[in-house]
PDB file of N, CA and C in Angstrom:
ATOM      1  N   MET A   1       0.804  -1.185   0.000  1.00  0.00           N
ATOM      2  CA  MET A   1       0.000   0.000   0.000  1.00  0.00           C
ATOM      3  C   MET A   1       0.855   1.259   0.000  1.00  0.00           C
ATOM      4  N   GLU A   2       2.082   1.149   0.296  1.00  0.00           N
ATOM      5  CA  GLU A   2       2.940   2.324   0.346  1.00  0.00           C
ATOM      6  C   GLU A   2       3.329   2.798  -1.050  1.00  0.00           C
ATOM      7  N   ASP A   3       3.048   2.002  -2.100  1.00  0.00           N
ATOM      8  CA  ASP A   3       3.404   2.383  -3.451  1.00  0.00           C
ATOM      9  C   ASP A   3       2.405   3.348  -4.084  1.00  0.00           C
ATOM     10  N   LEU A   4       1.278   3.567  -3.434  1.00  0.00           N
ATOM     11  CA  LEU A   4       0.267   4.446  -3.992  1.00  0.00           C
ATOM     12  C   LEU A   4       0.674   5.910  -3.834  1.00  0.00           C
ATOM     13  N   PRO A   5       0.315   6.761  -4.801  1.00  0.00           N
ATOM     14  CA  PRO A   5       0.665   8.185  -4.678  1.00  0.00           C
ATOM     15  C   PRO A   5      -0.189   8.854  -3.600  1.00  0.00           C
ATOM     16  N   SER A   6       0.318   9.920  -3.075  1.00  0.00           N
ATOM     17  CA  SER A   6      -0.439  10.643  -2.051  1.00  0.00           C
ATOM     18  C   SER A   6      -1.493  11.509  -2.742  1.00  0.00           C
ATOM     19  N   VAL A   7      -2.580  11.694  -2.058  1.00  0.00           N
ATOM     20  CA  VAL A   7      -3.686  12.474  -2.595  1.00  0.00           C
ATOM     21  C   VAL A   7      -3.879  13.684  -1.700  1.00  0.00           C
ATOM     22  N   SER A   8      -4.021  14.837  -2.336  1.00  0.00           N
ATOM     23  CA  SER A   8      -4.273  16.036  -1.543  1.00  0.00           C
ATOM     24  C   SER A   8      -5.600  16.642  -1.983  1.00  0.00           C
ATOM     25  N   ALA A   9      -6.363  17.097  -1.040  1.00  0.00           N
ATOM     26  CA  ALA A   9      -7.646  17.731  -1.335  1.00  0.00           C
ATOM     27  C   ALA A   9      -7.502  19.220  -1.107  1.00  0.00           C
ATOM     28  N   PHE A  10      -7.817  19.981  -2.126  1.00  0.00           N
ATOM     29  CA  PHE A  10      -7.714  21.428  -2.014  1.00  0.00           C
ATOM     30  C   PHE A  10      -9.070  22.002  -1.640  1.00  0.00           C
ATOM     31  N   GLU A  11      -9.045  23.049  -0.862  1.00  0.00           N
ATOM     32  CA  GLU A  11     -10.281  23.708  -0.467  1.00  0.00           C
ATOM     33  C   GLU A  11     -10.794  24.540  -1.647  1.00  0.00           C
ATOM     34  N   ILE A  12     -12.074  24.437  -1.921  1.00  0.00           N
ATOM     35  CA  ILE A  12     -12.680  25.202  -3.005  1.00  0.00           C
ATOM     36  C   ILE A  12     -13.159  26.521  -2.422  1.00  0.00           C
ATOM     37  N   LYS A  13     -12.586  27.618  -2.921  1.00  0.00           N
ATOM     38  CA  LYS A  13     -12.880  28.922  -2.349  1.00  0.00           C
ATOM     39  C   LYS A  13     -13.892  29.722  -3.163  1.00  0.00           C
ATOM     40  N   LYS A  14     -14.302  29.218  -4.301  1.00  0.00           N
ATOM     41  CA  LYS A  14     -15.276  29.958  -5.113  1.00  0.00           C
ATOM     42  C   LYS A  14     -16.646  29.297  -4.992  1.00  0.00           C
ATOM     43  N   ASN A  15     -17.665  30.057  -5.353  1.00  0.00           N
ATOM     44  CA  ASN A  15     -19.031  29.525  -5.321  1.00  0.00           C
ATOM     45  C   ASN A  15     -19.246  28.615  -6.518  1.00  0.00           C
ATOM     46  N   LEU A  16     -19.865  27.482  -6.275  1.00  0.00           N
ATOM     47  CA  LEU A  16     -20.157  26.545  -7.348  1.00  0.00           C
ATOM     48  C   LEU A  16     -21.608  26.695  -7.765  1.00  0.00           C
ATOM     49  N   ASN A  17     -21.818  26.637  -9.060  1.00  0.00           N
ATOM     50  CA  ASN A  17     -23.170  26.663  -9.606  1.00  0.00           C
ATOM     51  C   ASN A  17     -23.311  25.434 -10.476  1.00  0.00           C
ATOM     52  N   ASN A  18     -23.917  24.385  -9.921  1.00  0.00           N
ATOM     53  CA  ASN A  18     -24.021  23.122 -10.634  1.00  0.00           C
ATOM     54  C   ASN A  18     -25.259  23.012 -11.510  1.00  0.00           C
ATOM     55  N   SER A  19     -26.115  24.018 -11.485  1.00  0.00           N
ATOM     56  CA  SER A  19     -27.302  23.953 -12.337  1.00  0.00           C
ATOM     57  C   SER A  19     -26.904  24.248 -13.777  1.00  0.00           C
ATOM     58  N   GLN A  20     -27.574  23.585 -14.696  1.00  0.00           N
ATOM     59  CA  GLN A  20     -27.258  23.756 -16.105  1.00  0.00           C
ATOM     60  C   GLN A  20     -28.241  24.712 -16.738  1.00  0.00           C
ATOM     61  N   GLU A  21     -27.730  25.552 -17.607  1.00  0.00           N
ATOM     62  CA  GLU A  21     -28.587  26.436 -18.365  1.00  0.00           C
ATOM     63  C   GLU A  21     -28.763  25.837 -19.744  1.00  0.00           C
ATOM     64  N   ARG A  22     -29.964  25.947 -20.284  1.00  0.00           N
ATOM     65  CA  ARG A  22     -30.239  25.396 -21.601  1.00  0.00           C
ATOM     66  C   ARG A  22     -30.744  26.496 -22.503  1.00  0.00           C
ATOM     67  N   PHE A  23     -30.388  26.387 -23.754  1.00  0.00           N
ATOM     68  CA  PHE A  23     -30.862  27.341 -24.744  1.00  0.00           C
ATOM     69  C   PHE A  23     -31.624  26.599 -25.816  1.00  0.00           C
ATOM     70  N   TYR A  24     -32.786  27.092 -26.147  1.00  0.00           N
ATOM     71  CA  TYR A  24     -33.579  26.525 -27.216  1.00  0.00           C
ATOM     72  C   TYR A  24     -33.784  27.603 -28.272  1.00  0.00           C
ATOM     73  N   GLY A  25     -33.526  27.232 -29.498  1.00  0.00           N
ATOM     74  CA  GLY A  25     -33.819  28.144 -30.592  1.00  0.00           C
ATOM     75  C   GLY A  25     -35.315  28.272 -30.765  1.00  0.00           C
ATOM     76  N   LYS A  26     -35.759  29.183 -31.610  1.00  0.00           N
ATOM     77  CA  LYS A  26     -37.182  29.446 -31.766  1.00  0.00           C
ATOM     78  C   LYS A  26     -37.954  28.201 -32.182  1.00  0.00           C
ATOM     79  N   ASN A  27     -37.447  27.426 -33.129  1.00  0.00           N
ATOM     80  CA  ASN A  27     -38.165  26.250 -33.610  1.00  0.00           C
ATOM     81  C   ASN A  27     -37.918  25.017 -32.754  1.00  0.00           C
ATOM     82  N   ALA A  28     -37.030  25.100 -31.767  1.00  0.00           N
ATOM     83  CA  ALA A  28     -36.739  23.946 -30.930  1.00  0.00           C
ATOM     84  C   ALA A  28     -37.719  23.817 -29.768  1.00  0.00           C
ATOM     85  N   ILE A  29     -38.455  24.855 -29.458  1.00  0.00           N
ATOM     86  CA  ILE A  29     -39.424  24.784 -28.375  1.00  0.00           C
ATOM     87  C   ILE A  29     -40.615  23.975 -28.861  1.00  0.00           C
ATOM     88  N   PRO A  30     -41.025  22.933 -28.111  1.00  0.00           N
ATOM     89  CA  PRO A  30     -42.075  22.054 -28.606  1.00  0.00           C
ATOM     90  C   PRO A  30     -43.399  22.738 -28.909  1.00  0.00           C
ATOM     91  N   GLY A  31     -43.747  23.773 -28.187  1.00  0.00           N
ATOM     92  CA  GLY A  31     -45.034  24.415 -28.398  1.00  0.00           C
ATOM     93  C   GLY A  31     -45.044  25.471 -29.482  1.00  0.00           C
ATOM     94  N   GLU A  32     -43.923  25.699 -30.152  1.00  0.00           N
ATOM     95  CA  GLU A  32     -43.831  26.774 -31.131  1.00  0.00           C
ATOM     96  C   GLU A  32     -43.424  26.240 -32.494  1.00  0.00           C
ATOM     97  N   ALA A  33     -44.204  26.500 -33.499  1.00  0.00           N
ATOM     98  CA  ALA A  33     -43.857  26.177 -34.881  1.00  0.00           C
ATOM     99  C   ALA A  33     -44.773  27.000 -35.779  1.00  0.00           C
ATOM    100  N   ASP A  34     -44.307  27.298 -36.985  1.00  0.00           N
ATOM    101  CA  ASP A  34     -45.180  28.045 -37.882  1.00  0.00           C
ATOM    102  C   ASP A  34     -46.141  27.086 -38.582  1.00  0.00           C
ATOM    103  N   ASN A  35     -47.176  27.639 -39.203  1.00  0.00           N
ATOM    104  CA  ASN A  35     -48.256  26.817 -39.757  1.00  0.00           C
ATOM    105  C   ASN A  35     -47.760  25.917 -40.890  1.00  0.00           C
ATOM    106  N   GLU A  36     -46.866  26.411 -41.749  1.00  0.00           N
ATOM    107  CA  GLU A  36     -46.342  25.583 -42.836  1.00  0.00           C
ATOM    108  C   GLU A  36     -45.534  24.413 -42.286  1.00  0.00           C
ATOM    109  N   ASN A  37     -44.787  24.657 -41.222  1.00  0.00           N
ATOM    110  CA  ASN A  37     -43.986  23.608 -40.602  1.00  0.00           C
ATOM    111  C   ASN A  37     -44.890  22.524 -40.010  1.00  0.00           C
ATOM    112  N   VAL A  38     -46.022  22.906 -39.440  1.00  0.00           N
ATOM    113  CA  VAL A  38     -46.975  21.942 -38.881  1.00  0.00           C
ATOM    114  C   VAL A  38     -47.540  21.064 -39.988  1.00  0.00           C
ATOM    115  N   ILE A  39     -47.888  21.659 -41.107  1.00  0.00           N
ATOM    116  CA  ILE A  39     -48.445  20.883 -42.224  1.00  0.00           C
ATOM    117  C   ILE A  39     -47.409  19.909 -42.774  1.00  0.00           C
ATOM    118  N   VAL A  40     -46.147  20.336 -42.837  1.00  0.00           N
ATOM    119  CA  VAL A  40     -45.079  19.437 -43.283  1.00  0.00           C
ATOM    120  C   VAL A  40     -44.926  18.272 -42.312  1.00  0.00           C
ATOM    121  N   LYS A  41     -44.989  18.547 -41.011  1.00  0.00           N
ATOM    122  CA  LYS A  41     -44.882  17.482 -40.008  1.00  0.00           C
ATOM    123  C   LYS A  41     -46.049  16.503 -40.104  1.00  0.00           C
ATOM    124  N   ILE A  42     -47.245  17.025 -40.318  1.00  0.00           N
ATOM    125  CA  ILE A  42     -48.417  16.155 -40.466  1.00  0.00           C
ATOM    126  C   ILE A  42     -48.265  15.277 -41.702  1.00  0.00           C
ATOM    127  N   ASN A  43     -47.806  15.860 -42.805  1.00  0.00           N
ATOM    128  CA  ASN A  43     -47.600  15.084 -44.033  1.00  0.00           C
ATOM    129  C   ASN A  43     -46.546  14.001 -43.838  1.00  0.00           C
ATOM    130  N   LYS A  44     -45.490  14.293 -43.074  1.00  0.00           N
ATOM    131  CA  LYS A  44     -44.453  13.287 -42.800  1.00  0.00           C
ATOM    132  C   LYS A  44     -45.006  12.136 -41.962  1.00  0.00           C
ATOM    133  N   ILE A  45     -45.880  12.457 -41.012  1.00  0.00           N
ATOM    134  CA  ILE A  45     -46.476  11.408 -40.183  1.00  0.00           C
ATOM    135  C   ILE A  45     -47.305  10.457 -41.045  1.00  0.00           C
ATOM    136  N   PHE A  46     -48.128  11.016 -41.929  1.00  0.00           N
ATOM    137  CA  PHE A  46     -48.992  10.174 -42.759  1.00  0.00           C
ATOM    138  C   PHE A  46     -48.231   9.475 -43.883  1.00  0.00           C
ATOM    139  N   ALA A  47     -47.085  10.006 -44.294  1.00  0.00           N
ATOM    140  CA  ALA A  47     -46.302   9.380 -45.354  1.00  0.00           C
ATOM    141  C   ALA A  47     -45.283   8.383 -44.816  1.00  0.00           C
ATOM    142  N   SER A  48     -45.173   8.274 -43.506  1.00  0.00           N
ATOM    143  CA  SER A  48     -44.203   7.385 -42.887  1.00  0.00           C
ATOM    144  C   SER A  48     -44.511   5.918 -43.195  1.00  0.00           C
ATOM    145  N   LYS A  49     -43.470   5.110 -43.276  1.00  0.00           N
ATOM    146  CA  LYS A  49     -43.636   3.673 -43.505  1.00  0.00           C
ATOM    147  C   LYS A  49     -44.286   2.993 -42.305  1.00  0.00           C
ATOM    148  N   ASN A  50     -44.145   3.602 -41.111  1.00  0.00           N
ATOM    149  CA  ASN A  50     -44.710   3.021 -39.896  1.00  0.00           C
ATOM    150  C   ASN A  50     -46.193   3.324 -39.738  1.00  0.00           C
ATOM    151  N   PHE A  51     -46.711   4.277 -40.493  1.00  0.00           N
ATOM    152  CA  PHE A  51     -48.124   4.639 -40.381  1.00  0.00           C
ATOM    153  C   PHE A  51     -48.961   3.671 -41.200  1.00  0.00           C
ATOM    154  N   VAL A  52     -49.767   2.846 -40.535  1.00  0.00           N
ATOM    155  CA  VAL A  52     -50.659   1.922 -41.229  1.00  0.00           C
ATOM    156  C   VAL A  52     -52.061   2.518 -41.219  1.00  0.00           C
ATOM    157  N   TYR A  53     -52.625   2.708 -40.029  1.00  0.00           N
ATOM    158  CA  TYR A  53     -53.935   3.347 -39.941  1.00  0.00           C
ATOM    159  C   TYR A  53     -54.040   4.265 -38.734  1.00  0.00           C
ATOM    160  N   LYS A  54     -53.041   4.261 -37.846  1.00  0.00           N
ATOM    161  CA  LYS A  54     -53.085   5.130 -36.674  1.00  0.00           C
ATOM    162  C   LYS A  54     -51.676   5.490 -36.225  1.00  0.00           C
ATOM    163  N   CYS A  55     -51.581   6.612 -35.502  1.00  0.00           N
ATOM    164  CA  CYS A  55     -50.296   7.076 -34.988  1.00  0.00           C
ATOM    165  C   CYS A  55     -50.546   7.855 -33.702  1.00  0.00           C
ATOM    166  N   LYS A  56     -49.803   7.532 -32.653  1.00  0.00           N
ATOM    167  CA  LYS A  56     -49.935   8.246 -31.385  1.00  0.00           C
ATOM    168  C   LYS A  56     -49.091   9.514 -31.468  1.00  0.00           C
ATOM    169  N   CYS A  57     -49.717  10.651 -31.173  1.00  0.00           N
ATOM    170  CA  CYS A  57     -49.045  11.947 -31.296  1.00  0.00           C
ATOM    171  C   CYS A  57     -49.352  12.825 -30.099  1.00  0.00           C
ATOM    172  N   ARG A  58     -48.467  13.785 -29.873  1.00  0.00           N
ATOM    173  CA  ARG A  58     -48.695  14.857 -28.904  1.00  0.00           C
ATOM    174  C   ARG A  58     -48.936  16.118 -29.723  1.00  0.00           C
ATOM    175  N   ILE A  59     -50.071  16.738 -29.508  1.00  0.00           N
ATOM    176  CA  ILE A  59     -50.475  17.899 -30.285  1.00  0.00           C
ATOM    177  C   ILE A  59     -50.515  19.115 -29.364  1.00  0.00           C
ATOM    178  N   PHE A  60     -49.776  20.151 -29.744  1.00  0.00           N
ATOM    179  CA  PHE A  60     -49.736  21.402 -28.993  1.00  0.00           C
ATOM    180  C   PHE A  60     -50.718  22.366 -29.649  1.00  0.00           C
ATOM    181  N   LEU A  61     -51.805  22.649 -28.959  1.00  0.00           N
ATOM    182  CA  LEU A  61     -52.808  23.584 -29.450  1.00  0.00           C
ATOM    183  C   LEU A  61     -52.545  24.967 -28.878  1.00  0.00           C
ATOM    184  N   THR A  62     -53.344  25.942 -29.258  1.00  0.00           N
ATOM    185  CA  THR A  62     -53.133  27.301 -28.767  1.00  0.00           C
ATOM    186  C   THR A  62     -53.286  27.402 -27.261  1.00  0.00           C
ATOM    187  N   ASP A  63     -54.151  26.583 -26.655  1.00  0.00           N
ATOM    188  CA  ASP A  63     -54.375  26.679 -25.213  1.00  0.00           C
ATOM    189  C   ASP A  63     -54.328  25.337 -24.490  1.00  0.00           C
ATOM    190  N   ASP A  64     -53.858  24.276 -25.156  1.00  0.00           N
ATOM    191  CA  ASP A  64     -53.906  22.945 -24.556  1.00  0.00           C
ATOM    192  C   ASP A  64     -52.867  22.041 -25.220  1.00  0.00           C
ATOM    193  N   ILE A  65     -52.520  20.958 -24.543  1.00  0.00           N
ATOM    194  CA  ILE A  65     -51.659  19.918 -25.097  1.00  0.00           C
ATOM    195  C   ILE A  65     -52.435  18.612 -25.013  1.00  0.00           C
ATOM    196  N   LYS A  66     -52.545  17.912 -26.148  1.00  0.00           N
ATOM    197  CA  LYS A  66     -53.292  16.664 -26.176  1.00  0.00           C
ATOM    198  C   LYS A  66     -52.406  15.537 -26.671  1.00  0.00           C
ATOM    199  N   GLU A  67     -52.562  14.377 -26.053  1.00  0.00           N
ATOM    200  CA  GLU A  67     -51.965  13.159 -26.572  1.00  0.00           C
ATOM    201  C   GLU A  67     -53.100  12.306 -27.098  1.00  0.00           C
ATOM    202  N   CYS A  68     -53.061  12.005 -28.384  1.00  0.00           N
ATOM    203  CA  CYS A  68     -54.157  11.259 -28.982  1.00  0.00           C
ATOM    204  C   CYS A  68     -53.626  10.388 -30.119  1.00  0.00           C
ATOM    205  N   ILE A  69     -54.484   9.530 -30.600  1.00  0.00           N
ATOM    206  CA  ILE A  69     -54.152   8.640 -31.708  1.00  0.00           C
ATOM    207  C   ILE A  69     -54.837   9.167 -32.959  1.00  0.00           C
ATOM    208  N   ILE A  70     -54.047   9.543 -33.934  1.00  0.00           N
ATOM    209  CA  ILE A  70     -54.556  10.109 -35.184  1.00  0.00           C
ATOM    210  C   ILE A  70     -54.799   8.976 -36.176  1.00  0.00           C
ATOM    211  N   VAL A  71     -55.973   8.997 -36.803  1.00  0.00           N
ATOM    212  CA  VAL A  71     -56.295   7.957 -37.778  1.00  0.00           C
ATOM    213  C   VAL A  71     -56.532   8.505 -39.179  1.00  0.00           C
ATOM    214  N   GLY A  72     -56.767   9.801 -39.318  1.00  0.00           N
ATOM    215  CA  GLY A  72     -57.021  10.352 -40.638  1.00  0.00           C
ATOM    216  C   GLY A  72     -56.955  11.856 -40.634  1.00  0.00           C
ATOM    217  N   ARG A  73     -57.123  12.426 -41.834  1.00  0.00           N
ATOM    218  CA  ARG A  73     -57.107  13.873 -41.958  1.00  0.00           C
ATOM    219  C   ARG A  73     -57.856  14.275 -43.209  1.00  0.00           C
ATOM    220  N   ASN A  74     -58.271  15.537 -43.228  1.00  0.00           N
ATOM    221  CA  ASN A  74     -58.730  16.165 -44.449  1.00  0.00           C
ATOM    222  C   ASN A  74     -58.036  17.523 -44.527  1.00  0.00           C
ATOM    223  N   ASN A  75     -58.498  18.436 -45.346  1.00  0.00           N
ATOM    224  CA  ASN A  75     -57.784  19.704 -45.509  1.00  0.00           C
ATOM    225  C   ASN A  75     -57.805  20.572 -44.263  1.00  0.00           C
ATOM    226  N   ASN A  76     -58.817  20.446 -43.431  1.00  0.00           N
ATOM    227  CA  ASN A  76     -58.964  21.344 -42.285  1.00  0.00           C
ATOM    228  C   ASN A  76     -58.814  20.682 -40.925  1.00  0.00           C
ATOM    229  N   TYR A  77     -58.989  19.370 -40.840  1.00  0.00           N
ATOM    230  CA  TYR A  77     -59.030  18.698 -39.546  1.00  0.00           C
ATOM    231  C   TYR A  77     -58.170  17.445 -39.520  1.00  0.00           C
ATOM    232  N   LEU A  78     -57.669  17.126 -38.311  1.00  0.00           N
ATOM    233  CA  LEU A  78     -57.109  15.807 -38.026  1.00  0.00           C
ATOM    234  C   LEU A  78     -58.203  15.015 -37.317  1.00  0.00           C
ATOM    235  N   LEU A  79     -58.314  13.756 -37.638  1.00  0.00           N
ATOM    236  CA  LEU A  79     -59.329  12.903 -37.033  1.00  0.00           C
ATOM    237  C   LEU A  79     -58.661  11.921 -36.078  1.00  0.00           C
ATOM    238  N   THR A  80     -59.215  11.787 -34.873  1.00  0.00           N
ATOM    239  CA  THR A  80     -58.647  10.886 -33.876  1.00  0.00           C
ATOM    240  C   THR A  80     -59.438   9.595 -33.824  1.00  0.00           C
ATOM    241  N   ILE A  81     -58.895   8.612 -33.121  1.00  0.00           N
ATOM    242  CA  ILE A  81     -59.550   7.306 -33.021  1.00  0.00           C
ATOM    243  C   ILE A  81     -60.842   7.393 -32.211  1.00  0.00           C
ATOM    244  N   THR A  82     -60.963   8.419 -31.375  1.00  0.00           N
ATOM    245  CA  THR A  82     -62.178   8.593 -30.582  1.00  0.00           C
ATOM    246  C   THR A  82     -63.249   9.392 -31.317  1.00  0.00           C
ATOM    247  N   GLY A  83     -62.980   9.794 -32.553  1.00  0.00           N
ATOM    248  CA  GLY A  83     -63.952  10.532 -33.352  1.00  0.00           C
ATOM    249  C   GLY A  83     -63.857  12.035 -33.193  1.00  0.00           C
ATOM    250  N   GLU A  84     -62.851  12.515 -32.489  1.00  0.00           N
ATOM    251  CA  GLU A  84     -62.681  13.949 -32.276  1.00  0.00           C
ATOM    252  C   GLU A  84     -62.049  14.598 -33.511  1.00  0.00           C
ATOM    253  N   LYS A  85     -62.470  15.807 -33.825  1.00  0.00           N
ATOM    254  CA  LYS A  85     -61.873  16.586 -34.906  1.00  0.00           C
ATOM    255  C   LYS A  85     -60.993  17.666 -34.291  1.00  0.00           C
ATOM    256  N   ILE A  86     -59.739  17.758 -34.738  1.00  0.00           N
ATOM    257  CA  ILE A  86     -58.814  18.792 -34.271  1.00  0.00           C
ATOM    258  C   ILE A  86     -58.499  19.685 -35.462  1.00  0.00           C
ATOM    259  N   LYS A  87     -58.822  20.948 -35.337  1.00  0.00           N
ATOM    260  CA  LYS A  87     -58.607  21.893 -36.431  1.00  0.00           C
ATOM    261  C   LYS A  87     -57.116  22.121 -36.636  1.00  0.00           C
ATOM    262  N   ILE A  88     -56.649  21.979 -37.874  1.00  0.00           N
ATOM    263  CA  ILE A  88     -55.218  22.094 -38.180  1.00  0.00           C
ATOM    264  C   ILE A  88     -54.721  23.510 -37.934  1.00  0.00           C
ATOM    265  N   ASN A  89     -55.543  24.524 -38.169  1.00  0.00           N
ATOM    266  CA  ASN A  89     -55.119  25.911 -37.949  1.00  0.00           C
ATOM    267  C   ASN A  89     -54.888  26.216 -36.470  1.00  0.00           C
ATOM    268  N   ASP A  90     -55.484  25.444 -35.555  1.00  0.00           N
ATOM    269  CA  ASP A  90     -55.282  25.649 -34.122  1.00  0.00           C
ATOM    270  C   ASP A  90     -54.030  24.957 -33.584  1.00  0.00           C
ATOM    271  N   ILE A  91     -53.396  24.117 -34.392  1.00  0.00           N
ATOM    272  CA  ILE A  91     -52.232  23.352 -33.957  1.00  0.00           C
ATOM    273  C   ILE A  91     -50.991  24.226 -34.062  1.00  0.00           C
ATOM    274  N   LYS A  92     -50.255  24.331 -32.948  1.00  0.00           N
ATOM    275  CA  LYS A  92     -48.993  25.071 -32.930  1.00  0.00           C
ATOM    276  C   LYS A  92     -47.811  24.180 -33.264  1.00  0.00           C
ATOM    277  N   ASN A  93     -47.872  22.907 -32.844  1.00  0.00           N
ATOM    278  CA  ASN A  93     -46.810  21.945 -33.119  1.00  0.00           C
ATOM    279  C   ASN A  93     -47.382  20.541 -32.931  1.00  0.00           C
ATOM    280  N   ILE A  94     -46.714  19.554 -33.536  1.00  0.00           N
ATOM    281  CA  ILE A  94     -47.133  18.164 -33.396  1.00  0.00           C
ATOM    282  C   ILE A  94     -45.887  17.300 -33.301  1.00  0.00           C
ATOM    283  N   GLU A  95     -45.919  16.305 -32.400  1.00  0.00           N
ATOM    284  CA  GLU A  95     -44.805  15.375 -32.224  1.00  0.00           C
ATOM    285  C   GLU A  95     -45.335  13.951 -32.312  1.00  0.00           C
ATOM    286  N   LYS A  96     -44.609  13.118 -32.983  1.00  0.00           N
ATOM    287  CA  LYS A  96     -44.957  11.698 -33.025  1.00  0.00           C
ATOM    288  C   LYS A  96     -44.363  11.025 -31.792  1.00  0.00           C
ATOM    289  N   LEU A  97     -45.171  10.251 -31.091  1.00  0.00           N
ATOM    290  CA  LEU A  97     -44.695   9.560 -29.876  1.00  0.00           C
ATOM    291  C   LEU A  97     -44.299   8.135 -30.184  1.00  0.00           C
TER     292      LEU A  97
END
């Protein structure tokens, strides 16, 4: 045991701030996206190879966040498995889960 190097502990005299700060760009915030970007995301979901007849998504609306299963769409609405219509113009962002 005498072959081990000696260890010295130095006193830390400065204040430590271990919290991390994060930066999100404008389009990186989940609740923010422009309308054209939302339509592109919706088209990607429906054009995906994994989409057979339904897809679980998180939808950020102007005043609410919904997790639902999308089964169809038309020009103005997304249709859910429960029969609910979600207006595409009210959607701020959409994420596939």
